């Protein structure tokens, strides 16, 4: 599968290397989207890299701003009662853009255990173009029991209150991706996660991935596509919509030329299927010994290595460090053509400004 996994602890340089990959793909003509900008820091990319950090650029790099469009889902500002962050554009997905399955997830309805609720929603789902109209049609139907109406009305009103799905798309994300990189500001997603709209951040990621996939199938987006999911385990927790669904589309996305880069701090948070199906695995000098060994053992299992081969590769990594200039060593493992090749390297800084390096 066209998938990469990046691992590094807090302040280990993970975001910096992701930014480098993000902008190099964009400058090479790819469509790129940072699906989970959890710190709202990609908006700083519109500025060139600061002078202090230009020594970490490649000699042929030209410091420059990258025209990233940062979108902030409206439900965050509604739920948190906050103003739209500077440098952000309000974003909502329209009711007409979602599938019945996605609507049921937003309403917290399980098709198998709550069939009557699911069947009621499915009656009118594609006959209306807004949540308000859906609520009205359900309440006007004398065949539907009052208890069902009450439950659905309450849940629909919650979605309406926080504008989870609007009547129209505030921004057409596919049109945006045709000409510029896009980031989705998911800052404070954990605050939302414990509420009545707790699935909204994960659901938005899932819907945007589907919209991109459909645009690629229809050749609306013609080039290669990079999707970055930072803090991936939070959006891929076992039993959640994203975890279950992503396994179904891996092969399809790979065939279409959609590359997914998952990033996290700890390998222990990563589902087994992600590690097994990642072509690229990158990590920095301070990844725990046990995590490195798990990576190598997984690949040893796939390629029937002798245990001694795992130990040999572990020895190769003992010199990982931060050099005197502060430049961190990283490792790239490339799982290709029945091999698992390792490269130790020092990544270059992004040509655009990293929020944490702002002077």
Short mmCIF file of C-alpha atoms in Angstrom, two decimals:
data_model
loop_
_atom_site.label_atom_id
_atom_site.label_comp_id
_atom_site.label_asym_id
_atom_site.label_seq_id
_atom_site.Cartn_x
_atom_site.Cartn_y
_atom_site.Cartn_z
CA UNK A 1 0.00 0.00 0.00
CA UNK A 2 1.08 3.60 -0.58
CA UNK A 3 1.45 4.39 3.09
CA UNK A 4 4.16 5.87 5.29
CA UNK A 5 4.46 5.82 9.08
CA UNK A 6 6.42 8.50 10.96
CA UNK A 7 7.43 8.16 14.61
CA UNK A 8 8.98 10.70 16.98
CA UNK A 9 8.43 11.95 20.53
CA UNK A 10 7.26 15.47 21.35
CA UNK A 11 9.74 18.07 20.06
CA UNK A 12 11.56 15.30 18.23
CA UNK A 13 11.23 16.97 14.83
CA UNK A 14 8.21 15.01 13.58
CA UNK A 15 6.23 18.03 12.46
CA UNK A 16 9.29 19.59 10.81
CA UNK A 17 9.94 16.55 8.64
CA UNK A 18 6.24 16.24 7.81
CA UNK A 19 6.24 19.86 6.66
CA UNK A 20 9.24 19.17 4.47
CA UNK A 21 7.48 16.23 2.83
CA UNK A 22 4.22 18.19 2.56
CA UNK A 23 5.76 21.12 0.73
CA UNK A 24 8.11 19.08 -1.48
CA UNK A 25 5.13 17.09 -2.75
CA UNK A 26 3.21 20.32 -3.41
CA UNK A 27 6.16 21.93 -5.21
CA UNK A 28 6.42 18.77 -7.31
CA UNK A 29 2.85 19.13 -8.52
CA UNK A 30 1.00 16.88 -6.08
CA UNK A 31 -2.34 17.62 -4.42
CA UNK A 32 -1.61 17.73 -0.68
CA UNK A 33 -3.84 17.91 2.37
CA UNK A 34 -2.89 17.92 6.06
CA UNK A 35 -6.02 16.31 7.47
CA UNK A 36 -5.25 16.80 11.16
CA UNK A 37 -3.40 20.04 11.87
CA UNK A 38 -3.83 19.61 15.62
CA UNK A 39 -1.86 22.73 16.61
CA UNK A 40 -3.09 25.10 13.91
CA UNK A 41 0.49 25.63 12.81
CA UNK A 42 0.38 25.01 9.07
CA UNK A 43 -0.95 28.53 8.48
CA UNK A 44 2.56 29.85 9.14
CA UNK A 45 3.65 28.17 5.90
CA UNK A 46 2.57 31.25 3.96
CA UNK A 47 5.80 32.89 5.20
CA UNK A 48 9.38 31.97 4.13
CA UNK A 49 11.58 30.09 6.59
CA UNK A 50 13.26 32.35 9.17
CA UNK A 51 16.93 33.27 8.71
CA UNK A 52 17.92 31.45 11.90
CA UNK A 53 16.95 28.06 10.47
CA UNK A 54 18.00 28.49 6.86
CA UNK A 55 21.31 26.76 7.63
CA UNK A 56 19.28 23.53 7.78
CA UNK A 57 18.02 23.93 4.20
CA UNK A 58 19.48 22.17 1.19
CA UNK A 59 21.96 24.38 -0.67
CA UNK A 60 19.59 24.60 -3.65
CA UNK A 61 16.51 25.39 -1.55
CA UNK A 62 14.89 28.80 -1.93
CA UNK A 63 13.12 30.01 1.25
CA UNK A 64 9.56 30.75 0.25
CA UNK A 65 6.00 30.82 1.50
CA UNK A 66 3.62 28.01 0.57
CA UNK A 67 0.00 29.12 -0.10
CA UNK A 68 -1.63 26.77 2.42
CA UNK A 69 -5.36 27.27 2.92
CA UNK A 70 -6.22 26.44 6.54
CA UNK A 71 -9.81 25.37 7.11
CA UNK A 72 -11.43 25.36 10.56
CA UNK A 73 -14.57 23.18 10.84
CA UNK A 74 -17.39 25.39 12.11
CA UNK A 75 -18.42 22.90 14.78
CA UNK A 76 -15.23 23.73 16.71
CA UNK A 77 -15.97 27.43 16.99
CA UNK A 78 -19.63 26.71 17.83
CA UNK A 79 -18.87 24.09 20.48
CA UNK A 80 -15.90 25.89 22.04
CA UNK A 81 -17.61 29.29 21.76
CA UNK A 82 -14.47 30.71 20.23
CA UNK A 83 -13.73 33.14 17.43
CA UNK A 84 -12.36 31.89 14.15
CA UNK A 85 -8.56 31.66 14.58
CA UNK A 86 -6.44 34.13 12.66
CA UNK A 87 -5.40 32.84 9.25
CA UNK A 88 -8.24 30.30 9.14
CA UNK A 89 -11.31 30.00 6.92
CA UNK A 90 -14.59 28.59 8.27
CA UNK A 91 -15.40 25.20 6.81
CA UNK A 92 -18.43 22.96 6.85
CA UNK A 93 -19.46 19.91 4.86
CA UNK A 94 -22.88 20.12 3.27
CA UNK A 95 -25.70 17.69 3.96
CA UNK A 96 -25.79 16.83 0.24
CA UNK A 97 -22.13 15.74 0.37
CA UNK A 98 -22.58 12.98 2.94
CA UNK A 99 -23.64 9.35 2.59
CA UNK A 100 -26.38 7.67 4.58
CA UNK A 101 -23.74 5.71 6.48
CA UNK A 102 -21.96 8.94 7.46
CA UNK A 103 -25.21 10.54 8.59
CA UNK A 104 -26.02 7.55 10.79
CA UNK A 105 -22.56 7.75 12.36
CA UNK A 106 -23.08 11.46 13.09
CA UNK A 107 -26.44 10.63 14.70
CA UNK A 108 -24.88 7.88 16.79
CA UNK A 109 -27.04 5.18 15.20
CA UNK A 110 -25.83 1.60 14.88
CA UNK A 111 -27.54 -0.07 11.93
CA UNK A 112 -27.45 -3.53 13.48
CA UNK A 113 -28.63 -2.76 17.01
CA UNK A 114 -30.84 0.26 16.23
CA UNK A 115 -32.57 -0.84 13.05
CA UNK A 116 -35.77 1.10 13.62
CA UNK A 117 -33.89 4.39 14.01
CA UNK A 118 -31.70 3.62 11.00
CA UNK A 119 -34.66 2.63 8.82
CA UNK A 120 -36.54 5.81 9.74
CA UNK A 121 -33.60 8.02 8.75
CA UNK A 122 -33.09 6.08 5.51
CA UNK A 123 -36.71 6.77 4.49
CA UNK A 124 -36.07 10.48 4.05
CA UNK A 125 -32.26 10.81 3.85
CA UNK A 126 -32.12 11.35 0.08
CA UNK A 127 -35.45 13.17 -0.19
CA UNK A 128 -34.26 16.32 1.62
CA UNK A 129 -31.29 18.67 1.36
CA UNK A 130 -30.81 19.74 4.98
CA UNK A 131 -30.97 18.47 8.54
CA UNK A 132 -33.85 20.81 9.28
CA UNK A 133 -35.87 19.37 6.40
CA UNK A 134 -35.05 15.85 7.54
CA UNK A 135 -36.32 16.60 11.03
CA UNK A 136 -39.52 18.09 9.64
CA UNK A 137 -40.27 15.14 7.36
CA UNK A 138 -39.75 12.65 10.18
CA UNK A 139 -41.95 14.60 12.61
CA UNK A 140 -44.70 15.01 9.99
CA UNK A 141 -44.92 11.27 9.29
CA UNK A 142 -47.81 9.90 11.37
CA UNK A 143 -46.56 6.33 10.85
CA UNK A 144 -43.41 6.92 12.92
CA UNK A 145 -43.77 6.23 16.68
CA UNK A 146 -43.47 9.27 18.96
CA UNK A 147 -40.50 7.73 20.82
CA UNK A 148 -38.54 7.37 17.58
CA UNK A 149 -39.42 10.93 16.58
CA UNK A 150 -38.25 12.26 19.94
CA UNK A 151 -34.91 10.45 19.81
CA UNK A 152 -34.17 11.50 16.24
CA UNK A 153 -35.31 15.09 16.76
CA UNK A 154 -32.98 15.46 19.74
CA UNK A 155 -29.99 14.07 17.85
CA UNK A 156 -30.67 16.07 14.69
CA UNK A 157 -31.00 19.26 16.74
CA UNK A 158 -27.55 18.67 18.23
CA UNK A 159 -26.04 18.40 14.73
CA UNK A 160 -27.89 21.56 13.71
CA UNK A 161 -26.81 23.47 16.82
CA UNK A 162 -23.14 22.96 16.05
CA UNK A 163 -23.57 23.14 12.25
CA UNK A 164 -21.98 19.73 11.67
CA UNK A 165 -23.57 19.61 8.21
CA UNK A 166 -24.65 22.82 6.51
CA UNK A 167 -27.08 23.30 3.63
CA UNK A 168 -24.19 24.20 1.34
CA UNK A 169 -20.43 23.64 1.39
CA UNK A 170 -18.77 26.77 2.76
CA UNK A 171 -15.64 25.81 0.83
CA UNK A 172 -15.29 23.26 -1.98
CA UNK A 173 -12.24 21.42 -0.71
CA UNK A 174 -11.71 19.62 -4.01
CA UNK A 175 -11.58 22.93 -5.90
CA UNK A 176 -9.12 24.24 -3.32
CA UNK A 177 -6.89 21.18 -3.73
CA UNK A 178 -6.64 21.78 -7.47
CA UNK A 179 -4.45 24.80 -6.93
CA UNK A 180 -3.13 24.91 -3.37
CA UNK A 181 -2.27 22.80 -0.32
CA UNK A 182 -4.98 22.49 2.32
CA UNK A 183 -4.79 21.90 6.07
CA UNK A 184 -7.70 21.10 8.38
CA UNK A 185 -7.33 22.81 11.76
CA UNK A 186 -8.22 20.12 14.33
CA UNK A 187 -6.86 22.02 17.34
CA UNK A 188 -8.67 21.05 20.58
CA UNK A 189 -10.18 17.96 18.97
CA UNK A 190 -9.95 16.20 22.35
CA UNK A 191 -12.27 18.81 23.90
CA UNK A 192 -14.90 17.92 21.32
CA UNK A 193 -14.22 14.20 21.66
CA UNK A 194 -15.90 13.93 25.07
CA UNK A 195 -19.11 15.65 23.96
CA UNK A 196 -22.32 14.76 22.14
CA UNK A 197 -20.53 15.47 18.86
CA UNK A 198 -17.46 13.44 19.79
CA UNK A 199 -17.26 11.62 16.45
CA UNK A 200 -17.27 14.84 14.40
CA UNK A 201 -13.46 15.29 14.02
CA UNK A 202 -12.92 11.66 12.96
CA UNK A 203 -15.98 11.75 10.74
CA UNK A 204 -14.75 14.87 8.94
CA UNK A 205 -11.43 13.13 8.23
CA UNK A 206 -13.29 10.12 6.85
CA UNK A 207 -15.63 12.21 4.67
CA UNK A 208 -12.81 14.33 3.24
CA UNK A 209 -10.85 11.18 2.41
CA UNK A 210 -13.89 9.81 0.58
CA UNK A 211 -14.46 13.09 -1.31
CA UNK A 212 -10.82 13.06 -2.42
CA UNK A 213 -11.02 9.42 -3.46
CA UNK A 214 -14.15 10.07 -5.54
CA UNK A 215 -12.53 13.12 -7.15
CA UNK A 216 -9.52 10.98 -8.09
CA UNK A 217 -11.73 8.24 -9.53
CA UNK A 218 -13.55 10.83 -11.65
CA UNK A 219 -10.21 12.40 -12.65
CA UNK A 220 -11.23 15.75 -11.17
CA UNK A 221 -7.93 15.54 -9.28
CA UNK A 222 -5.47 14.21 -11.82
CA UNK A 223 -2.11 14.19 -10.04
CA UNK A 224 -0.76 12.17 -7.14
CA UNK A 225 -2.24 12.94 -3.73
CA UNK A 226 -0.65 13.12 -0.29
CA UNK A 227 -2.76 12.96 2.87
CA UNK A 228 -1.11 13.54 6.25
CA UNK A 229 -2.78 12.40 9.47
CA UNK A 230 -0.83 13.64 12.50
CA UNK A 231 -1.57 12.12 15.92
CA UNK A 232 -2.97 9.24 13.87
CA UNK A 233 -3.98 6.91 16.74
CA UNK A 234 -6.51 9.47 18.00
CA UNK A 235 -8.22 9.27 14.61
CA UNK A 236 -7.73 5.51 14.19
CA UNK A 237 -8.74 4.13 17.57
CA UNK A 238 -9.89 0.53 17.40
CA UNK A 239 -13.63 0.22 17.07
CA UNK A 240 -14.06 3.72 15.67
CA UNK A 241 -15.26 4.54 12.19
CA UNK A 242 -11.85 5.49 10.87
CA UNK A 243 -10.07 2.35 12.09
CA UNK A 244 -12.69 0.02 10.61
CA UNK A 245 -13.10 1.85 7.35
CA UNK A 246 -9.47 2.53 6.52
CA UNK A 247 -8.66 -1.16 6.13
CA UNK A 248 -11.26 -1.38 3.35
CA UNK A 249 -9.79 1.38 1.20
CA UNK A 250 -6.03 0.78 1.49
CA UNK A 251 -5.73 -1.19 -1.73
CA UNK A 252 -8.09 1.14 -3.58
CA UNK A 253 -6.20 4.27 -2.53
CA UNK A 254 -2.88 2.69 -3.48
CA UNK A 255 -4.24 1.85 -6.93
CA UNK A 256 -5.47 5.42 -7.40
CA UNK A 257 -2.15 6.99 -6.39
CA UNK A 258 -3.29 8.34 -3.02
CA UNK A 259 -0.46 8.30 -0.48
CA UNK A 260 -1.35 8.39 3.22
CA UNK A 261 1.28 9.44 5.78
CA UNK A 262 0.40 8.59 9.38
CA UNK A 263 2.37 10.21 12.20
CA UNK A 264 2.43 9.57 15.94
CA UNK A 265 4.67 9.67 19.00
CA UNK A 266 4.52 6.04 20.12
CA UNK A 267 4.51 2.83 18.13
CA UNK A 268 2.46 1.17 20.89
CA UNK A 269 -0.48 3.33 19.74
CA UNK A 270 -0.25 2.11 16.15
CA UNK A 271 -2.60 -0.69 15.00
CA UNK A 272 -0.79 -3.78 13.73
CA UNK A 273 -2.28 -3.52 10.26
CA UNK A 274 -0.81 -0.02 9.81
CA UNK A 275 2.74 -1.15 10.54
CA UNK A 276 2.40 -4.27 8.41
CA UNK A 277 1.09 -2.33 5.41
CA UNK A 278 3.40 0.70 5.58
CA UNK A 279 5.91 0.80 2.78
CA UNK A 280 7.90 3.57 4.45
CA UNK A 281 8.69 3.78 8.16
CA UNK A 282 10.68 6.77 9.42
CA UNK A 283 11.75 7.55 12.97
CA UNK A 284 14.31 9.70 14.75
CA UNK A 285 17.20 9.10 17.12
CA UNK A 286 15.16 8.89 20.33
CA UNK A 287 12.58 6.27 19.39
CA UNK A 288 12.48 3.72 22.25
CA UNK A 289 14.50 0.55 21.73
CA UNK A 290 11.42 -1.68 22.05
CA UNK A 291 9.60 0.26 19.34
CA UNK A 292 12.51 -0.11 16.92
CA UNK A 293 12.68 -3.81 17.64
CA UNK A 294 8.94 -4.20 17.00
CA UNK A 295 9.34 -2.52 13.59
CA UNK A 296 12.15 -4.87 12.64
CA UNK A 297 10.41 -7.96 13.98
CA UNK A 298 7.30 -7.18 11.96
CA UNK A 299 9.34 -6.92 8.79
CA UNK A 300 11.31 -10.03 9.76
CA UNK A 301 8.03 -11.90 9.97
CA UNK A 302 6.99 -10.70 6.51
CA UNK A 303 10.30 -11.59 4.90
CA UNK A 304 11.27 -14.64 6.97
CA UNK A 305 14.47 -13.10 8.31
CA UNK A 306 16.73 -15.03 10.62
CA UNK A 307 16.75 -13.54 14.18
CA UNK A 308 20.38 -12.58 13.66
CA UNK A 309 19.32 -10.21 10.86
CA UNK A 310 17.15 -8.28 13.31
CA UNK A 311 20.08 -7.94 15.72
CA UNK A 312 22.38 -6.78 12.91
CA UNK A 313 19.99 -4.02 11.98
CA UNK A 314 19.62 -3.00 15.61
CA UNK A 315 23.40 -2.59 15.83
CA UNK A 316 23.36 -0.37 12.75
CA UNK A 317 21.08 2.05 14.60
CA UNK A 318 23.13 2.50 17.76
CA UNK A 319 24.89 5.56 16.34
CA UNK A 320 21.72 7.58 15.89
CA UNK A 321 22.16 10.92 17.62
CA UNK A 322 21.85 14.69 17.48
CA UNK A 323 25.06 16.21 16.11
CA UNK A 324 26.78 19.31 17.48
CA UNK A 325 24.83 21.63 15.22
CA UNK A 326 21.52 20.31 16.60
CA UNK A 327 20.75 18.32 13.45
CA UNK A 328 18.88 15.13 14.33
CA UNK A 329 19.54 11.78 12.71
CA UNK A 330 16.56 9.96 11.26
CA UNK A 331 16.05 6.51 9.79
CA UNK A 332 14.03 5.63 6.70
CA UNK A 333 13.07 2.03 6.08
CA UNK A 334 11.74 1.36 2.59
CA UNK A 335 9.72 -1.82 2.22
CA UNK A 336 9.92 -2.43 -1.53
CA UNK A 337 10.43 -5.29 -3.93
CA UNK A 338 10.63 -7.93 -1.19
CA UNK A 339 13.36 -6.01 0.62
CA UNK A 340 13.49 -3.80 3.70
CA UNK A 341 16.24 -1.28 3.15
CA UNK A 342 17.37 1.18 5.80
CA UNK A 343 18.91 4.62 5.36
CA UNK A 344 20.21 6.93 8.10
CA UNK A 345 19.83 10.57 7.11
CA UNK A 346 19.60 14.15 8.37
CA UNK A 347 16.39 15.81 7.12
CA UNK A 348 16.38 19.31 5.69
CA UNK A 349 14.16 22.01 7.15
CA UNK A 350 11.05 23.21 5.34
CA UNK A 351 11.46 26.20 3.02
CA UNK A 352 8.41 27.76 4.64
CA UNK A 353 8.11 28.98 8.20
CA UNK A 354 7.43 26.49 11.00
CA UNK A 355 5.16 28.07 13.64
CA UNK A 356 7.48 27.02 16.49
CA UNK A 357 10.47 28.69 14.80
CA UNK A 358 8.78 32.08 14.36
CA UNK A 359 11.08 34.84 15.60
#
